[in-house]
Amino acid sequence: MHRFFSFTAVIAALSLLAACGGGANMKAELDATKEKKAKMAVVSLTVSDFGKTLQHGNSEDVGSLITKKMDEMLGLTETAFGAKWTIVPAASIVAAEPYQKLAKSKAEGNVFAPKPAGAQMPIFAADRSDMVKTNLDPKMATDLCQALGVDLITVVYSEWTTQTGGIIPTTKAYAKTVVSVYDSQGRRLFKGRKDLQGNKTLGAMGFAKVDEESLNVWVGAFQNGLDMMLAEM
């Protein structure tokens, strides 16, 4: 029995070391792409008004307001990644047939996507669970890189809700943002997630006033999360 537990402990330790080594290897691979300013395309950016939390209690069409912000968020994302890689703008690829043919679904309902050059960026995840986790099938990642002629692709998902707390139950914006970077071999070189609260009080008791101006607080939380993850890459 003692030998069995010792053997199990050794296997567990080796597995942990392998996992840590794998993470280090992926970081080294990602660093190498930065050194040569590899070509990267942001292939998917989606925002979810989870449970229609933002729409709750608001008379304005929150979906339309979020849609208007999506191209701005794409620009923020491409600019941020452009500091480390050579960005192939989504506006130059979004209408390309090879790119669109690989799509699994499109943003609809309470999920929103940018429309650079007038065409909506599709979703390449197999299902909602994978979309939320920014998971891509390795072959999908490889096919996208080949279709677009890039070395890396980036997938971004941001879930927008509210958070209420404190002695006075004030309500603030809350953004959960997930980012994954894949290479042309289908390997995920980076995955990160940041859950951040906005810096302004937008309401109380679970209600947040949502309009074009207050949406900037969610956009700000998204951008802060993006910057934090980029600092880890």
C-alpha positions as YAML, in Angstrom:
chain: A
units: angstrom
residues:
- id: 1
  name: MET
  ca: [0.00, 0.00, 0.00]
- id: 2
  name: HIS
  ca: [2.86, 2.33, 0.91]
- id: 3
  name: ARG
  ca: [4.57, 1.62, -2.42]
- id: 4
  name: PHE
  ca: [1.31, 2.32, -4.30]
- id: 5
  name: PHE
  ca: [0.89, 5.72, -2.68]
- id: 6
  name: SER
  ca: [4.57, 6.55, -3.28]
- id: 7
  name: PHE
  ca: [4.24, 5.62, -6.95]
- id: 8
  name: THR
  ca: [1.06, 7.71, -7.25]
- id: 9
  name: ALA
  ca: [2.79, 10.69, -5.65]
- id: 10
  name: VAL
  ca: [5.71, 10.40, -8.08]
- id: 11
  name: ILE
  ca: [3.37, 10.28, -11.10]
- id: 12
  name: ALA
  ca: [1.46, 13.32, -9.81]
- id: 13
  name: ALA
  ca: [4.69, 15.25, -9.30]
- id: 14
  name: LEU
  ca: [5.95, 14.38, -12.78]
- id: 15
  name: SER
  ca: [2.63, 15.44, -14.30]
- id: 16
  name: LEU
  ca: [2.83, 18.77, -12.50]
- id: 17
  name: LEU
  ca: [6.37, 19.35, -13.71]
- id: 18
  name: ALA
  ca: [5.36, 18.50, -17.27]
- id: 19
  name: ALA
  ca: [2.47, 20.94, -17.10]
- id: 20
  name: CYS
  ca: [4.70, 23.69, -15.77]
- id: 21
  name: GLY
  ca: [7.29, 22.96, -18.43]
- id: 22
  name: GLY
  ca: [4.63, 23.05, -21.11]
- id: 23
  name: GLY
  ca: [3.53, 26.48, -19.95]
- id: 24
  name: ALA
  ca: [7.11, 27.72, -20.02]
- id: 25
  name: ASN
  ca: [7.57, 26.35, -23.53]
- id: 26
  name: MET
  ca: [4.43, 28.11, -24.77]
- id: 27
  name: LYS
  ca: [5.67, 31.38, -23.25]
- id: 28
  name: ALA
  ca: [9.01, 30.94, -25.02]
- id: 29
  name: GLU
  ca: [7.21, 30.26, -28.31]
- id: 30
  name: LEU
  ca: [5.09, 33.38, -27.85]
- id: 31
  name: ASP
  ca: [8.16, 35.47, -27.02]
- id: 32
  name: ALA
  ca: [9.80, 34.28, -30.24]
- id: 33
  name: THR
  ca: [6.83, 35.53, -32.28]
- id: 34
  name: LYS
  ca: [7.15, 38.96, -30.65]
- id: 35
  name: GLU
  ca: [10.83, 39.16, -31.49]
- id: 36
  name: LYS
  ca: [10.13, 38.72, -35.20]
- id: 37
  name: LYS
  ca: [6.93, 40.84, -35.10]
- id: 38
  name: ALA
  ca: [4.92, 37.91, -36.45]
- id: 39
  name: LYS
  ca: [1.69, 38.54, -38.35]
- id: 40
  name: MET
  ca: [-1.44, 38.32, -36.22]
- id: 41
  name: ALA
  ca: [-5.15, 38.67, -36.93]
- id: 42
  name: VAL
  ca: [-7.92, 39.18, -34.39]
- id: 43
  name: VAL
  ca: [-10.39, 36.72, -35.92]
- id: 44
  name: SER
  ca: [-13.20, 36.84, -33.37]
- id: 45
  name: LEU
  ca: [-14.35, 39.41, -30.81]
- id: 46
  name: THR
  ca: [-17.66, 38.90, -29.05]
- id: 47
  name: VAL
  ca: [-19.44, 40.65, -26.20]
- id: 48
  name: SER
  ca: [-22.31, 39.07, -24.28]
- id: 49
  name: ASP
  ca: [-24.94, 40.96, -22.30]
- id: 50
  name: PHE
  ca: [-25.18, 37.94, -20.03]
- id: 51
  name: GLY
  ca: [-28.77, 37.21, -19.04]
- id: 52
  name: LYS
  ca: [-29.65, 40.59, -20.58]
- id: 53
  name: THR
  ca: [-28.46, 42.15, -17.33]
- id: 54
  name: LEU
  ca: [-27.69, 45.48, -18.97]
- id: 55
  name: GLN
  ca: [-31.06, 45.63, -20.69]
- id: 56
  name: HIS
  ca: [-32.90, 45.03, -17.40]
- id: 57
  name: GLY
  ca: [-34.87, 48.10, -16.36]
- id: 58
  name: ASN
  ca: [-33.55, 50.27, -19.21]
- id: 59
  name: SER
  ca: [-35.88, 51.76, -21.80]
- id: 60
  name: GLU
  ca: [-33.14, 52.22, -24.41]
- id: 61
  name: ASP
  ca: [-32.24, 49.41, -26.81]
- id: 62
  name: VAL
  ca: [-29.06, 48.33, -25.07]
- id: 63
  name: GLY
  ca: [-28.23, 45.83, -27.84]
- id: 64
  name: SER
  ca: [-28.05, 48.63, -30.40]
- id: 65
  name: LEU
  ca: [-25.84, 50.67, -28.07]
- id: 66
  name: ILE
  ca: [-23.42, 47.76, -27.57]
- id: 67
  name: THR
  ca: [-23.34, 47.12, -31.32]
- id: 68
  name: LYS
  ca: [-22.21, 50.72, -31.86]
- id: 69
  name: LYS
  ca: [-19.29, 50.13, -29.47]
- id: 70
  name: MET
  ca: [-18.02, 46.94, -31.09]
- id: 71
  name: ASP
  ca: [-15.94, 48.50, -33.87]
- id: 72
  name: GLU
  ca: [-14.33, 50.80, -31.30]
- id: 73
  name: MET
  ca: [-13.45, 47.78, -29.16]
- id: 74
  name: LEU
  ca: [-11.97, 46.00, -32.17]
- id: 75
  name: GLY
  ca: [-9.81, 49.05, -32.79]
- id: 76
  name: LEU
  ca: [-8.65, 49.09, -29.16]
- id: 77
  name: THR
  ca: [-7.81, 45.39, -29.37]
- id: 78
  name: GLU
  ca: [-5.87, 45.63, -32.62]
- id: 79
  name: THR
  ca: [-3.96, 48.68, -31.39]
- id: 80
  name: ALA
  ca: [-3.04, 46.93, -28.13]
- id: 81
  name: PHE
  ca: [-1.77, 43.78, -29.85]
- id: 82
  name: GLY
  ca: [-0.10, 45.88, -32.53]
- id: 83
  name: ALA
  ca: [2.43, 47.03, -29.94]
- id: 84
  name: LYS
  ca: [3.90, 43.51, -29.94]
- id: 85
  name: TRP
  ca: [2.90, 41.94, -33.26]
- id: 86
  name: THR
  ca: [2.20, 42.96, -36.86]
- id: 87
  name: ILE
  ca: [-1.57, 43.20, -37.07]
- id: 88
  name: VAL
  ca: [-3.48, 42.25, -40.20]
- id: 89
  name: PRO
  ca: [-6.59, 44.43, -39.75]
- id: 90
  name: ALA
  ca: [-9.94, 42.68, -39.53]
- id: 91
  name: ALA
  ca: [-11.30, 45.19, -42.04]
- id: 92
  name: SER
  ca: [-9.01, 43.69, -44.68]
- id: 93
  name: ILE
  ca: [-10.06, 40.06, -44.09]
- id: 94
  name: VAL
  ca: [-13.65, 40.10, -42.86]
- id: 95
  name: ALA
  ca: [-15.23, 39.81, -46.32]
- id: 96
  name: ALA
  ca: [-12.79, 37.14, -47.55]
- id: 97
  name: GLU
  ca: [-14.60, 33.95, -48.54]
- id: 98
  name: PRO
  ca: [-12.05, 31.53, -46.97]
- id: 99
  name: TYR
  ca: [-12.47, 33.34, -43.62]
- id: 100
  name: GLN
  ca: [-16.27, 33.44, -43.68]
- id: 101
  name: LYS
  ca: [-16.56, 29.81, -44.87]
- id: 102
  name: LEU
  ca: [-14.81, 28.60, -41.71]
- id: 103
  name: ALA
  ca: [-17.42, 30.22, -39.44]
- id: 104
  name: LYS
  ca: [-19.44, 28.01, -37.11]
- id: 105
  name: SER
  ca: [-22.07, 30.60, -36.19]
- id: 106
  name: LYS
  ca: [-22.79, 34.32, -36.02]
- id: 107
  name: ALA
  ca: [-23.39, 36.74, -33.16]
- id: 108
  name: GLU
  ca: [-27.08, 37.14, -32.42]
- id: 109
  name: GLY
  ca: [-29.49, 37.59, -29.52]
- id: 110
  name: ASN
  ca: [-27.53, 38.98, -26.59]
- id: 111
  name: VAL
  ca: [-24.14, 38.30, -28.23]
- id: 112
  name: PHE
  ca: [-22.54, 41.05, -30.31]
- id: 113
  name: ALA
  ca: [-19.62, 41.30, -32.76]
- id: 114
  name: PRO
  ca: [-17.89, 44.08, -34.72]
- id: 115
  name: LYS
  ca: [-18.74, 44.87, -38.33]
- id: 116
  name: PRO
  ca: [-15.50, 46.19, -39.85]
- id: 117
  name: ALA
  ca: [-15.93, 47.22, -43.49]
- id: 118
  name: GLY
  ca: [-19.64, 46.51, -43.07]
- id: 119
  name: ALA
  ca: [-19.34, 42.73, -42.58]
- id: 120
  name: GLN
  ca: [-19.91, 41.04, -39.23]
- id: 121
  name: MET
  ca: [-17.06, 39.06, -37.71]
- id: 122
  name: PRO
  ca: [-18.28, 35.47, -37.22]
- id: 123
  name: ILE
  ca: [-17.76, 32.95, -34.44]
- id: 124
  name: PHE
  ca: [-15.43, 29.97, -34.91]
- id: 125
  name: ALA
  ca: [-16.07, 28.14, -31.63]
- id: 126
  name: ALA
  ca: [-17.95, 24.85, -31.83]
- id: 127
  name: ASP
  ca: [-20.58, 25.93, -29.27]
- id: 128
  name: ARG
  ca: [-21.38, 28.56, -26.65]
- id: 129
  name: SER
  ca: [-19.22, 26.89, -24.01]
- id: 130
  name: ASP
  ca: [-16.19, 27.07, -26.30]
- id: 131
  name: MET
  ca: [-17.02, 30.65, -27.28]
- id: 132
  name: VAL
  ca: [-17.02, 31.73, -23.64]
- id: 133
  name: LYS
  ca: [-13.68, 29.97, -23.03]
- id: 134
  name: THR
  ca: [-12.21, 31.16, -26.37]
- id: 135
  name: ASN
  ca: [-11.59, 27.51, -27.25]
- id: 136
  name: LEU
  ca: [-10.84, 26.61, -30.86]
- id: 137
  name: ASP
  ca: [-10.31, 23.22, -32.40]
- id: 138
  name: PRO
  ca: [-6.60, 23.02, -33.35]
- id: 139
  name: LYS
  ca: [-7.49, 22.37, -36.99]
- id: 140
  name: MET
  ca: [-9.73, 25.45, -37.00]
- id: 141
  name: ALA
  ca: [-6.85, 27.57, -35.71]
- id: 142
  name: THR
  ca: [-4.52, 26.14, -38.36]
- id: 143
  name: ASP
  ca: [-7.06, 26.64, -41.14]
- id: 144
  name: LEU
  ca: [-7.67, 30.25, -40.11]
- id: 145
  name: CYS
  ca: [-3.94, 31.03, -40.08]
- id: 146
  name: GLN
  ca: [-3.53, 29.48, -43.53]
- id: 147
  name: ALA
  ca: [-6.60, 31.19, -44.98]
- id: 148
  name: LEU
  ca: [-5.46, 34.61, -43.76]
- id: 149
  name: GLY
  ca: [-1.73, 34.18, -44.31]
- id: 150
  name: VAL
  ca: [-0.85, 34.94, -40.69]
- id: 151
  name: ASP
  ca: [1.34, 33.34, -38.03]
- id: 152
  name: LEU
  ca: [-1.06, 33.87, -35.13]
- id: 153
  name: ILE
  ca: [-4.75, 34.40, -34.50]
- id: 154
  name: THR
  ca: [-6.43, 35.91, -31.46]
- id: 155
  name: VAL
  ca: [-9.89, 35.19, -30.08]
- id: 156
  name: VAL
  ca: [-11.52, 37.54, -27.55]
- id: 157
  name: TYR
  ca: [-14.71, 37.16, -25.49]
- id: 158
  name: SER
  ca: [-16.09, 39.64, -22.95]
- id: 159
  name: GLU
  ca: [-19.10, 39.01, -20.73]
- id: 160
  name: TRP
  ca: [-20.80, 42.13, -19.39]
- id: 161
  name: THR
  ca: [-22.87, 42.14, -16.23]
- id: 162
  name: THR
  ca: [-23.19, 44.29, -13.11]
- id: 163
  name: GLN
  ca: [-21.96, 43.92, -9.56]
- id: 164
  name: THR
  ca: [-23.72, 45.24, -6.48]
- id: 165
  name: GLY
  ca: [-22.18, 45.40, -3.03]
- id: 166
  name: GLY
  ca: [-21.02, 47.44, -0.09]
- id: 167
  name: ILE
  ca: [-22.85, 48.95, 2.88]
- id: 168
  name: ILE
  ca: [-24.74, 51.07, 0.38]
- id: 169
  name: PRO
  ca: [-25.77, 48.60, -2.36]
- id: 170
  name: THR
  ca: [-24.40, 50.55, -5.31]
- id: 171
  name: THR
  ca: [-24.21, 48.91, -8.72]
- id: 172
  name: LYS
  ca: [-21.18, 49.03, -11.01]
- id: 173
  name: ALA
  ca: [-20.18, 47.66, -14.40]
- id: 174
  name: TYR
  ca: [-18.47, 44.26, -14.42]
- id: 175
  name: ALA
  ca: [-16.58, 42.76, -17.38]
- id: 176
  name: LYS
  ca: [-15.16, 39.24, -17.59]
- id: 177
  name: THR
  ca: [-12.73, 39.16, -20.51]
- id: 178
  name: VAL
  ca: [-11.04, 36.06, -21.94]
- id: 179
  name: VAL
  ca: [-8.27, 36.03, -24.56]
- id: 180
  name: SER
  ca: [-6.58, 33.16, -26.41]
- id: 181
  name: VAL
  ca: [-3.73, 33.29, -28.92]
- id: 182
  name: TYR
  ca: [-3.15, 30.37, -31.32]
- id: 183
  name: ASP
  ca: [-0.33, 29.69, -33.75]
- id: 184
  name: SER
  ca: [-0.39, 28.19, -37.25]
- id: 185
  name: GLN
  ca: [0.15, 24.70, -35.82]
- id: 186
  name: GLY
  ca: [-3.09, 24.97, -33.87]
- id: 187
  name: ARG
  ca: [-1.37, 25.34, -30.51]
- id: 188
  name: ARG
  ca: [-2.75, 27.73, -27.91]
- id: 189
  name: LEU
  ca: [0.24, 29.82, -26.86]
- id: 190
  name: PHE
  ca: [-1.68, 31.96, -24.39]
- id: 191
  name: LYS
  ca: [-4.96, 31.98, -22.50]
- id: 192
  name: GLY
  ca: [-5.91, 34.59, -19.95]
- id: 193
  name: ARG
  ca: [-8.96, 35.89, -18.13]
- id: 194
  name: LYS
  ca: [-9.56, 39.09, -16.17]
- id: 195
  name: ASP
  ca: [-12.72, 39.92, -14.22]
- id: 196
  name: LEU
  ca: [-12.80, 43.66, -13.57]
- id: 197
  name: GLN
  ca: [-15.23, 46.10, -12.03]
- id: 198
  name: GLY
  ca: [-15.86, 49.51, -13.57]
- id: 199
  name: ASN
  ca: [-14.69, 52.64, -11.78]
- id: 200
  name: LYS
  ca: [-18.05, 54.43, -11.59]
- id: 201
  name: THR
  ca: [-21.32, 53.87, -9.75]
- id: 202
  name: LEU
  ca: [-24.08, 53.44, -12.32]
- id: 203
  name: GLY
  ca: [-27.05, 52.68, -10.08]
- id: 204
  name: ALA
  ca: [-28.14, 50.77, -7.00]
- id: 205
  name: MET
  ca: [-29.94, 47.62, -5.86]
- id: 206
  name: GLY
  ca: [-28.87, 45.70, -8.97]
- id: 207
  name: PHE
  ca: [-30.01, 48.33, -11.49]
- id: 208
  name: ALA
  ca: [-27.50, 50.17, -13.69]
- id: 209
  name: LYS
  ca: [-28.42, 53.05, -15.95]
- id: 210
  name: VAL
  ca: [-27.16, 52.08, -19.40]
- id: 211
  name: ASP
  ca: [-26.73, 54.63, -22.16]
- id: 212
  name: GLU
  ca: [-24.06, 55.48, -24.72]
- id: 213
  name: GLU
  ca: [-21.94, 57.27, -22.13]
- id: 214
  name: SER
  ca: [-22.19, 54.70, -19.33]
- id: 215
  name: LEU
  ca: [-21.26, 51.87, -21.73]
- id: 216
  name: ASN
  ca: [-17.80, 53.44, -21.81]
- id: 217
  name: VAL
  ca: [-17.35, 52.11, -18.27]
- id: 218
  name: TRP
  ca: [-17.72, 48.52, -19.52]
- id: 219
  name: VAL
  ca: [-15.44, 49.31, -22.45]
- id: 220
  name: GLY
  ca: [-12.89, 50.71, -19.99]
- id: 221
  name: ALA
  ca: [-13.03, 47.57, -17.83]
- id: 222
  name: PHE
  ca: [-12.59, 45.49, -21.00]
- id: 223
  name: GLN
  ca: [-9.57, 47.54, -22.08]
- id: 224
  name: ASN
  ca: [-7.98, 47.36, -18.62]
- id: 225
  name: GLY
  ca: [-8.34, 43.58, -18.63]
- id: 226
  name: LEU
  ca: [-6.85, 43.39, -22.10]
- id: 227
  name: ASP
  ca: [-3.86, 45.51, -21.07]
- id: 228
  name: MET
  ca: [-3.28, 43.35, -17.99]
- id: 229
  name: MET
  ca: [-3.26, 40.18, -20.08]
- id: 230
  name: LEU
  ca: [-0.94, 41.69, -22.68]
- id: 231
  name: ALA
  ca: [1.48, 42.50, -19.87]
- id: 232
  name: GLU
  ca: [1.53, 38.78, -19.05]
- id: 233
  name: MET
  ca: [2.32, 37.71, -22.61]
...
